[in-house]
mmCIF file of C-alpha atoms in Angstrom:
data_model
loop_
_atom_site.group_PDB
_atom_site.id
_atom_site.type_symbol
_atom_site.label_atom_id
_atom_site.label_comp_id
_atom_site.label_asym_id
_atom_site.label_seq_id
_atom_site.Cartn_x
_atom_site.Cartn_y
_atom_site.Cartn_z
ATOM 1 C CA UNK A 217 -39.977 -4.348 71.233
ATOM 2 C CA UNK A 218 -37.109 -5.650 68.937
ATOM 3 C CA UNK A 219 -35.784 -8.724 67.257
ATOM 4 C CA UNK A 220 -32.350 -9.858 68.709
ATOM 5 C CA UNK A 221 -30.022 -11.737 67.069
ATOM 6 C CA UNK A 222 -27.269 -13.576 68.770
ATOM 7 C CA UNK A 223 -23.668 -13.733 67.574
ATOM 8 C CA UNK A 224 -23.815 -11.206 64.607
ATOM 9 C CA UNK A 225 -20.723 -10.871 64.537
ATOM 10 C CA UNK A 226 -20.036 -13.984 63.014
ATOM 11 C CA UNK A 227 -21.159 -14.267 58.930
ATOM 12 C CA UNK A 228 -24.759 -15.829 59.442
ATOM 13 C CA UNK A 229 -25.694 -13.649 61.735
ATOM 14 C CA UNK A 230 -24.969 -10.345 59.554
ATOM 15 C CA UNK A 231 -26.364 -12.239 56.653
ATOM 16 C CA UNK A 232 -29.440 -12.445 59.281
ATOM 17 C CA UNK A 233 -29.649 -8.851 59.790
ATOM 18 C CA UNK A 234 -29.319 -8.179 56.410
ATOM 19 C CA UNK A 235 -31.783 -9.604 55.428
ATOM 20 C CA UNK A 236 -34.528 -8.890 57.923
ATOM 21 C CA UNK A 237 -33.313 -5.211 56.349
ATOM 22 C CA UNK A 238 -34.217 -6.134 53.350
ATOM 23 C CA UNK A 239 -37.469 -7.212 54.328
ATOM 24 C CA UNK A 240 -37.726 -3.570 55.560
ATOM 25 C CA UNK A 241 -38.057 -4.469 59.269
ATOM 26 C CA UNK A 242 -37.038 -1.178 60.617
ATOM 27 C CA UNK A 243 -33.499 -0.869 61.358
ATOM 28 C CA UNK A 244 -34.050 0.470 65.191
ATOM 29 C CA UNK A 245 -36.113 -2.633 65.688
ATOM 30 C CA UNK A 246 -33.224 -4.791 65.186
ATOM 31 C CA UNK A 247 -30.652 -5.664 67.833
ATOM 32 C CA UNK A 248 -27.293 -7.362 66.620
ATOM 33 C CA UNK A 249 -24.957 -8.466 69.396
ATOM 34 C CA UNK A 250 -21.697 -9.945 69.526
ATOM 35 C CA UNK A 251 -18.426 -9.951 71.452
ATOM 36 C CA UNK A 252 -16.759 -7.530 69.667
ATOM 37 C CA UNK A 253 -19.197 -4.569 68.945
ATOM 38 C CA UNK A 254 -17.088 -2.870 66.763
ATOM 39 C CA UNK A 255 -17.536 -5.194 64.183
ATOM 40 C CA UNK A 256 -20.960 -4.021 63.759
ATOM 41 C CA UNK A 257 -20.359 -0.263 63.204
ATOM 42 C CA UNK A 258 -21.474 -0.774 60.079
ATOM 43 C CA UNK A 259 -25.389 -1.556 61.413
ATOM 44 C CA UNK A 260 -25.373 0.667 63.570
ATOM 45 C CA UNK A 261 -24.232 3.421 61.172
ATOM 46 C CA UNK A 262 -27.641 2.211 59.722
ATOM 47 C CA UNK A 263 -29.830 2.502 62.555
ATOM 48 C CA UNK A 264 -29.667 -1.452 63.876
ATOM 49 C CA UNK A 265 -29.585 -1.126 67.997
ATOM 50 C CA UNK A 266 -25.681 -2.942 68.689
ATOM 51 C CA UNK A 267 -25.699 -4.294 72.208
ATOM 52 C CA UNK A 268 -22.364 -6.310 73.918
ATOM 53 C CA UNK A 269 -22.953 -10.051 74.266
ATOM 54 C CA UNK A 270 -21.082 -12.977 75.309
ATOM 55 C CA UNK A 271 -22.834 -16.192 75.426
ATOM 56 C CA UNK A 272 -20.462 -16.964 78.726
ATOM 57 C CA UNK A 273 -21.550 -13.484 80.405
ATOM 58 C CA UNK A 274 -25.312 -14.502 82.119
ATOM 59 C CA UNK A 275 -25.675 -10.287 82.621
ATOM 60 C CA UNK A 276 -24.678 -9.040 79.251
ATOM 61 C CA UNK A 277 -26.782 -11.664 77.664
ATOM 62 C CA UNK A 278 -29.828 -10.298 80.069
ATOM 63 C CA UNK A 279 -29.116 -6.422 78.991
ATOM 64 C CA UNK A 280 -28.925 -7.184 75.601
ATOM 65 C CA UNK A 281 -32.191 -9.756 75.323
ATOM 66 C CA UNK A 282 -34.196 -6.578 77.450
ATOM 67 C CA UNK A 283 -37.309 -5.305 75.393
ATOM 68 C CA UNK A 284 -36.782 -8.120 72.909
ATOM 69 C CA UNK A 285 -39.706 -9.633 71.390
ATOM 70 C CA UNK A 286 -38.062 -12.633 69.314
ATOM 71 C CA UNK A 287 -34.565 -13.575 69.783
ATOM 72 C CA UNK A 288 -32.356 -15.613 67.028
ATOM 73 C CA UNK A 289 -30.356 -18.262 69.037
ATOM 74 C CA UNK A 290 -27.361 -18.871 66.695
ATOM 75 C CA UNK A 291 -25.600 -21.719 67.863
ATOM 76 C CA UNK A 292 -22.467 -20.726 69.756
ATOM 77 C CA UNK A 293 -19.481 -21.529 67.980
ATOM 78 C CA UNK A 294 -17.503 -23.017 70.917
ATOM 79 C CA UNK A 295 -17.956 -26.535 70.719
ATOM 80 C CA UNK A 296 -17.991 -28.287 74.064
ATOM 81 C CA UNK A 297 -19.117 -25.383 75.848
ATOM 82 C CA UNK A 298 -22.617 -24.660 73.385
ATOM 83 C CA UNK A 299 -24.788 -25.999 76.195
ATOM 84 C CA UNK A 300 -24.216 -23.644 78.982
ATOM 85 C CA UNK A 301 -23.789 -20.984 76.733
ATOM 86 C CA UNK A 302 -27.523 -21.607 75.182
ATOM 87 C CA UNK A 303 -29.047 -22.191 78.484
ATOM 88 C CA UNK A 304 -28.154 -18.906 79.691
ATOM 89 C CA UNK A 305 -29.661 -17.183 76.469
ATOM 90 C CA UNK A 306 -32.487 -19.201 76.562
ATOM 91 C CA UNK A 307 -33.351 -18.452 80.859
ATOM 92 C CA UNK A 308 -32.567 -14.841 79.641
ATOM 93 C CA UNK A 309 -35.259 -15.045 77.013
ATOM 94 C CA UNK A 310 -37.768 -16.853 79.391
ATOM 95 C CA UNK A 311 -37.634 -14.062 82.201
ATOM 96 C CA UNK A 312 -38.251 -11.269 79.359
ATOM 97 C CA UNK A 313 -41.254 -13.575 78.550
ATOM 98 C CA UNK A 314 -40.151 -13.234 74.588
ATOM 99 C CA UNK A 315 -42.683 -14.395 71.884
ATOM 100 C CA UNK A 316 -40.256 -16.351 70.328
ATOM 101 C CA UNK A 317 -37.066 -17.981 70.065
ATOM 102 C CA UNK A 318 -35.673 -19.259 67.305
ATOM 103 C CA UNK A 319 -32.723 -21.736 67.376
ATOM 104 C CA UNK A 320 -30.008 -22.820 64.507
ATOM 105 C CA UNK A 321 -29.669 -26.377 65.072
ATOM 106 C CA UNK A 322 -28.708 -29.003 62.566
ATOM 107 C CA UNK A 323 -30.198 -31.397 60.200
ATOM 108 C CA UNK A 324 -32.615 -34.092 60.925
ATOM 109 C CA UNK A 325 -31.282 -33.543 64.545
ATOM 110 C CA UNK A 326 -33.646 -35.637 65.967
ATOM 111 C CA UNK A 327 -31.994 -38.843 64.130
ATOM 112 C CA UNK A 328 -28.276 -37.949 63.460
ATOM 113 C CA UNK A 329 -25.452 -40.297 65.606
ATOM 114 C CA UNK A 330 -23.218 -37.011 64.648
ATOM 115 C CA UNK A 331 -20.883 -36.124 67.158
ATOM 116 C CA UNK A 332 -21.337 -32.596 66.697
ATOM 117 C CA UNK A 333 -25.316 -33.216 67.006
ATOM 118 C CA UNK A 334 -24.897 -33.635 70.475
ATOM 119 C CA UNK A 335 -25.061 -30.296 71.902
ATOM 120 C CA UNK A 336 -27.726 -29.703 69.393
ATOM 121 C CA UNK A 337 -29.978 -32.508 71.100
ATOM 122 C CA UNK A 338 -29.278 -31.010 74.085
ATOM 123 C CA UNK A 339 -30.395 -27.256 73.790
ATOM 124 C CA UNK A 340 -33.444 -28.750 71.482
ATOM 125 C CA UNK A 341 -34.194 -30.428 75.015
ATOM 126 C CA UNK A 342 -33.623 -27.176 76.972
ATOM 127 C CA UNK A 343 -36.236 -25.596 74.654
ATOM 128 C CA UNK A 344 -38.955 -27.812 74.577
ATOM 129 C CA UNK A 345 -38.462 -27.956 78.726
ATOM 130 C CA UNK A 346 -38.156 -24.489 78.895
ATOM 131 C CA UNK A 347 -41.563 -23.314 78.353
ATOM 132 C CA UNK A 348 -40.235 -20.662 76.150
ATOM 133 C CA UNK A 349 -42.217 -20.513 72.443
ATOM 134 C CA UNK A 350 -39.989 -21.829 70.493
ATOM 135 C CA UNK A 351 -39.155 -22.201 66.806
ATOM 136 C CA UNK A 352 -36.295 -25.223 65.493
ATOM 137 C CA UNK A 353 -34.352 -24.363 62.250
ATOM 138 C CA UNK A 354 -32.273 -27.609 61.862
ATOM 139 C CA UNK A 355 -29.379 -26.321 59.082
ATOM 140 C CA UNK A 356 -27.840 -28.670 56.967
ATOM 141 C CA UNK A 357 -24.280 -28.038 55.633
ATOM 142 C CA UNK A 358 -23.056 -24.746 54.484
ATOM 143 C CA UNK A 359 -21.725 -24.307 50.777
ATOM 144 C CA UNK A 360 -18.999 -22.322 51.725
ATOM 145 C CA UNK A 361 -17.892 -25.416 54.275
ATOM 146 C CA UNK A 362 -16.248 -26.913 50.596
ATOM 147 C CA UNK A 363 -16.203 -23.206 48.951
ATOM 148 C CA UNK A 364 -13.938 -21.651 51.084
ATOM 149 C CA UNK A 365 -11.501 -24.078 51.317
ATOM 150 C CA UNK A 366 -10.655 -24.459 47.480
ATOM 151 C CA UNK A 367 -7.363 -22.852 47.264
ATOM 152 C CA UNK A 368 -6.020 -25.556 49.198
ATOM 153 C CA UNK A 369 -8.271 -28.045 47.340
ATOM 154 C CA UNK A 370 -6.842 -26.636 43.632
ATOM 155 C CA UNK A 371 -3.016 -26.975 44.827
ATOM 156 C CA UNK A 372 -3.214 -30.345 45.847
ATOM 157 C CA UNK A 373 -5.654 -31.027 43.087
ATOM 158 C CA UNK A 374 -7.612 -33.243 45.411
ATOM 159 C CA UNK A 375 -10.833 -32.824 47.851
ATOM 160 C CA UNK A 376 -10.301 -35.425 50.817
ATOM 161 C CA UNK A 377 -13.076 -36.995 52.919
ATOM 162 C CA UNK A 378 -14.656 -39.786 54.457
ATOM 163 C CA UNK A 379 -18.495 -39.511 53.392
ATOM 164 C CA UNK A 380 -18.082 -42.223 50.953
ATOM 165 C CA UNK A 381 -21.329 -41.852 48.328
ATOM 166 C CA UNK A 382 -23.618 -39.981 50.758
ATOM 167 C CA UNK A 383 -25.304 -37.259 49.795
ATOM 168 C CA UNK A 384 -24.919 -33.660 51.412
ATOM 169 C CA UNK A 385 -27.921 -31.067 51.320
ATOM 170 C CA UNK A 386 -26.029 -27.477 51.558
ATOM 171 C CA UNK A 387 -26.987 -24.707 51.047
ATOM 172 C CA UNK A 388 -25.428 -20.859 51.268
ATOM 173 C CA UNK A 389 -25.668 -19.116 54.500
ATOM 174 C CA UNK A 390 -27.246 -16.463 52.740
ATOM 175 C CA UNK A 391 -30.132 -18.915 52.247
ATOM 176 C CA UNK A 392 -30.243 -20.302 55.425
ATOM 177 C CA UNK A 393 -30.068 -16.079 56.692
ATOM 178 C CA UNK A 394 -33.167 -15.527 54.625
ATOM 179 C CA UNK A 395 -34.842 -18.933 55.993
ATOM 180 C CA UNK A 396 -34.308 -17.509 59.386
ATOM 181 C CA UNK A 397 -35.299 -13.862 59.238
ATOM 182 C CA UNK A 398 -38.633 -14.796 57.024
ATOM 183 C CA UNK A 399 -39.393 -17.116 60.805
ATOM 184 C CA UNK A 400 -38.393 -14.320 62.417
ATOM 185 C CA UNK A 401 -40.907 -11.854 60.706
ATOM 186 C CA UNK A 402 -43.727 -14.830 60.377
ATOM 187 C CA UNK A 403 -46.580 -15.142 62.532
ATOM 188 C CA UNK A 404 -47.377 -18.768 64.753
ATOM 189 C CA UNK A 405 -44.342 -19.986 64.765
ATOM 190 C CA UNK A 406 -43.991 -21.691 68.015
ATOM 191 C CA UNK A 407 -43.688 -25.483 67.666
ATOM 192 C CA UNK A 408 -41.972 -25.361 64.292
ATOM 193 C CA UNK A 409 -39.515 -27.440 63.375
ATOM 194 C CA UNK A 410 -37.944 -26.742 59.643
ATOM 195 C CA UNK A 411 -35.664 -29.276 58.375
ATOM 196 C CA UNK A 412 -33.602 -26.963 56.101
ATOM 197 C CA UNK A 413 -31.024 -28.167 53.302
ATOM 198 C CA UNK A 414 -30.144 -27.078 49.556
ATOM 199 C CA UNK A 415 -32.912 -28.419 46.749
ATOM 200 C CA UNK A 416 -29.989 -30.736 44.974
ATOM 201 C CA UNK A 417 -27.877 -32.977 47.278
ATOM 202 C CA UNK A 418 -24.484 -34.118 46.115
ATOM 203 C CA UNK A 419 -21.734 -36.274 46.812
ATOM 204 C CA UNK A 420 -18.385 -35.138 47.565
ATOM 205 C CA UNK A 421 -17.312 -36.923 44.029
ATOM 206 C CA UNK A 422 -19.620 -35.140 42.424
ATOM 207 C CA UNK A 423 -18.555 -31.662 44.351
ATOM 208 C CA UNK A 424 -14.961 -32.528 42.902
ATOM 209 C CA UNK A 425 -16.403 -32.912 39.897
ATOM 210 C CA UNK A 426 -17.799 -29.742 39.530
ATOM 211 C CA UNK A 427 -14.782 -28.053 40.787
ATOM 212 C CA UNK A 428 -12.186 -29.950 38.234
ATOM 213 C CA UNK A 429 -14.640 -28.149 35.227
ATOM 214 C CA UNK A 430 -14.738 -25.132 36.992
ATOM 215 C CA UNK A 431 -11.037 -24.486 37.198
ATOM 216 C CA UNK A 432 -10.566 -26.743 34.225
ATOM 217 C CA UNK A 433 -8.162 -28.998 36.387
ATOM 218 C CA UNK A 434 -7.882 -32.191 37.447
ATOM 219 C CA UNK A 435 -9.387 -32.128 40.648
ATOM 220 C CA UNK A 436 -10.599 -35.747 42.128
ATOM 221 C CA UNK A 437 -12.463 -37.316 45.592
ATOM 222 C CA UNK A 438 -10.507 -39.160 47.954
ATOM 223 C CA UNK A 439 -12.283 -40.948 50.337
ATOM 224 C CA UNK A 440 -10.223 -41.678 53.752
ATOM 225 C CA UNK A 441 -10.784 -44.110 56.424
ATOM 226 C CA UNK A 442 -12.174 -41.424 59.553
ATOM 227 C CA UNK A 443 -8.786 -41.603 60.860
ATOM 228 C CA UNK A 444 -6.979 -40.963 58.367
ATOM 229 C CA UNK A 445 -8.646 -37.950 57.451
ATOM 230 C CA UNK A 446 -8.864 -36.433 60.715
ATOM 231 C CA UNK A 447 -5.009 -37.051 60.772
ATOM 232 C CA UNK A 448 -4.909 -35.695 57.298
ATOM 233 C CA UNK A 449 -6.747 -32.487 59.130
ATOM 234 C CA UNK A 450 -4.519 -32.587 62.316
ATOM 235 C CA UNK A 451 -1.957 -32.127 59.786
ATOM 236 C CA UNK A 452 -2.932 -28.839 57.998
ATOM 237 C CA UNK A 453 -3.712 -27.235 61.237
ATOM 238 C CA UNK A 454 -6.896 -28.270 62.758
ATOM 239 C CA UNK A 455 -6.511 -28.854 66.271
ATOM 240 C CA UNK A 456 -7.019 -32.793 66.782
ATOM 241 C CA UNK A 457 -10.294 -32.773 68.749
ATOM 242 C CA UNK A 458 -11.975 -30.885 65.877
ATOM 243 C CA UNK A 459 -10.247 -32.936 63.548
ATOM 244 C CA UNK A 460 -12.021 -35.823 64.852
ATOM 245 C CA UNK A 461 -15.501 -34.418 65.301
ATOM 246 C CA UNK A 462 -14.972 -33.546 61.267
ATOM 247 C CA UNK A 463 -13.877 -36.741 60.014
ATOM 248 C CA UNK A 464 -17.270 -38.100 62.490
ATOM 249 C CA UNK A 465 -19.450 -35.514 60.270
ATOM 250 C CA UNK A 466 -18.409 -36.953 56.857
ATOM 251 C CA UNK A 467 -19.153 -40.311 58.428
ATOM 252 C CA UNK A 468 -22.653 -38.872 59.066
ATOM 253 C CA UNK A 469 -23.043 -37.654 56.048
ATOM 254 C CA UNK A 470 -21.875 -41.136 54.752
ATOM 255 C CA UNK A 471 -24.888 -42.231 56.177
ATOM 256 C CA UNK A 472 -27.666 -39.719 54.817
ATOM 257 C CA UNK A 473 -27.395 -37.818 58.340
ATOM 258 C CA UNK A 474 -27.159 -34.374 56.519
ATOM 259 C CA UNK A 475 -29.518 -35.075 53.403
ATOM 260 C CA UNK A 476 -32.692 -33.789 54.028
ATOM 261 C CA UNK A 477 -35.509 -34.744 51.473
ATOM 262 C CA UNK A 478 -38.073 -31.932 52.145
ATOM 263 C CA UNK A 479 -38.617 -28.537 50.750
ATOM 264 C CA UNK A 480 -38.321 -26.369 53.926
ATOM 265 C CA UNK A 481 -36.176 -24.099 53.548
ATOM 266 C CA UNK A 482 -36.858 -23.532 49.476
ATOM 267 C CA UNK A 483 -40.259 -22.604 50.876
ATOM 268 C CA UNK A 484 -38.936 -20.322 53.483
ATOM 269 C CA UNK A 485 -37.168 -18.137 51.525
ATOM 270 C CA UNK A 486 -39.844 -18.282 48.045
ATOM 271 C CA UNK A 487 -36.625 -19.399 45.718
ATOM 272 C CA UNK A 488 -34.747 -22.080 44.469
ATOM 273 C CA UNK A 489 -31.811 -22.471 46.989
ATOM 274 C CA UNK A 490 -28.405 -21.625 45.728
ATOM 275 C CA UNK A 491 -27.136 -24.900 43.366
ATOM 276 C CA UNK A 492 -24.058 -26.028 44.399
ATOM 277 C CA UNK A 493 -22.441 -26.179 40.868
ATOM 278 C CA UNK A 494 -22.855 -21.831 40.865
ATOM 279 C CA UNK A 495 -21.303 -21.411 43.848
ATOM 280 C CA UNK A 496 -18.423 -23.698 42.799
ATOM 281 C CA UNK A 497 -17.825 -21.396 40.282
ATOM 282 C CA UNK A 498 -18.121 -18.127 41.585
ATOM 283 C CA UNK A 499 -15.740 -19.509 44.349
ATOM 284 C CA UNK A 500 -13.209 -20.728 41.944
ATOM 285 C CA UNK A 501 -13.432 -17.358 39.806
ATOM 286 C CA UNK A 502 -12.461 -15.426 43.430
ATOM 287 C CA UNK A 503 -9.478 -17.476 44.061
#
């Protein structure tokens, strides 16, 4: 019997894995899958079971959910196709009659007018209909959404958005990784629904703020009507529909969609969650 996580590959899913390691979980109880296996030869050079998995593929998701006991549902990262993709890891999960499955949604999901919320509402409904046990873990923004964009942020000395003064509640992955694997490891966790975000929300003034002392810079907020910044996005590259459904996520978090109040996640993972103003400047010491 094994714990499977979905879409390892990708960086919160070997965070995941990490850190159920680290929790000593037993490496050949572990299954990481992912399109391209290879990327995982590191695991498996440490005993973690690698299995093939496409989210679009009903039969590899089938082989690689056999034996599993819980299964981590990362959200797939192909907007506008999530649904399907879920479903078929979810029916997959429901004929091995898993104990639980446990599903990255986003914040206060239940609530949020957020564009990109949509397909999270969705497979939330799948789940709950599904008769599968089932655990929620609604994320709220990563750090590293801001962090790992500050090279371009320093040249143009300027971080551009349309969130006006509301408040965001990220976190690192990392955290949200170690929120995840301690469900994963926990007992009686069907039914649970964790609203996770970082301890200290901020603006994305005060985020520029932080960055200008970091990198002892000017470095200042501007705040863009939605279409303006998703033009402004178009513009460095980001394919227009995605563009949009950004610009429609600041304007969520312009309204307190992404702020979550409670102590979830700081609980889950028995620390203070990672404060934005460190990881500011351990980002702009990198660059």
């Amino acid at each position: 019997m094994s714990i499977v996580i979905t879409g390892a590959t990708g960086q919160l899913g070997r965070h995941v894995v990490e850190a159920l390691l680290h929790r000593n979980i037993p490496a050949s109880e572990i299954v990481a899958t992912g399109r391209s296996v290879e990327k995982l030869a590191d695991f498996e050079a440490r005993g973690v079971q690698v299995k093939p998995m496409d989210y679009a593929d009903p039969a590899s998701v089938a082989q690689a959910l056999k034996g599993a006991r819980k299964v981590l549902l990362i959200s797939s990262s192909e907007v506008g196709q999530r649904v399907d993709q879920h479903r078929t890891v979810i029916e997959a999960a429901k004929a091995e009659r898993v104990e639980l499955v446990a599903y990255t949604s986003i914040a206060n999901a239940d609530t949020t007018g957020m564009k990109l919320a949509a397909e999270h509402q969705e497979t939330e409904a799948i789940l709950r209909d599904s008769g599968v046990p089932f655990a929620i873990l609604r994320n709220s923004w990563y750090l590293e959404n801001y962090t790992d964009q500050l090279p371009g942020t320093l040249a143009q000395g300027a971080l551009a958005g349309s969130a006006g003064d509301g408040k965001v509640s990220a976190a690192s992955r990392a955290d949200y990784a170690e929120a995840a694997a301690a469900v994963l490891v926990a007992e009686n966790q069907a039914g649970k629904i964790y609203e996770l975000g970082g301890d200290h929300a901020f603006t994305l003034a005060e985020l520029a703020q932080e960055i200008s002392a970091a990198a002892s810079k000017p470095v200042t907020y501007q705040d863009l009507p939605a279409d303006d910044y998703a033009g402004l996005l178009a513009g460095f590259g980001v394919p227009q529909p995605f563009a949009d459904i950004l610009a429609d996520s600041d304007l969520g978090i312009a309204r307190g969609d992404l702020h979550v109040t409670g102590s979830d996640l700081r609980e889950l993972i028995g620390r203070p969650t990672t404060p934005m103003p460190a990881a500011v400047r351990l980002a702009v010491a990198a660059v």
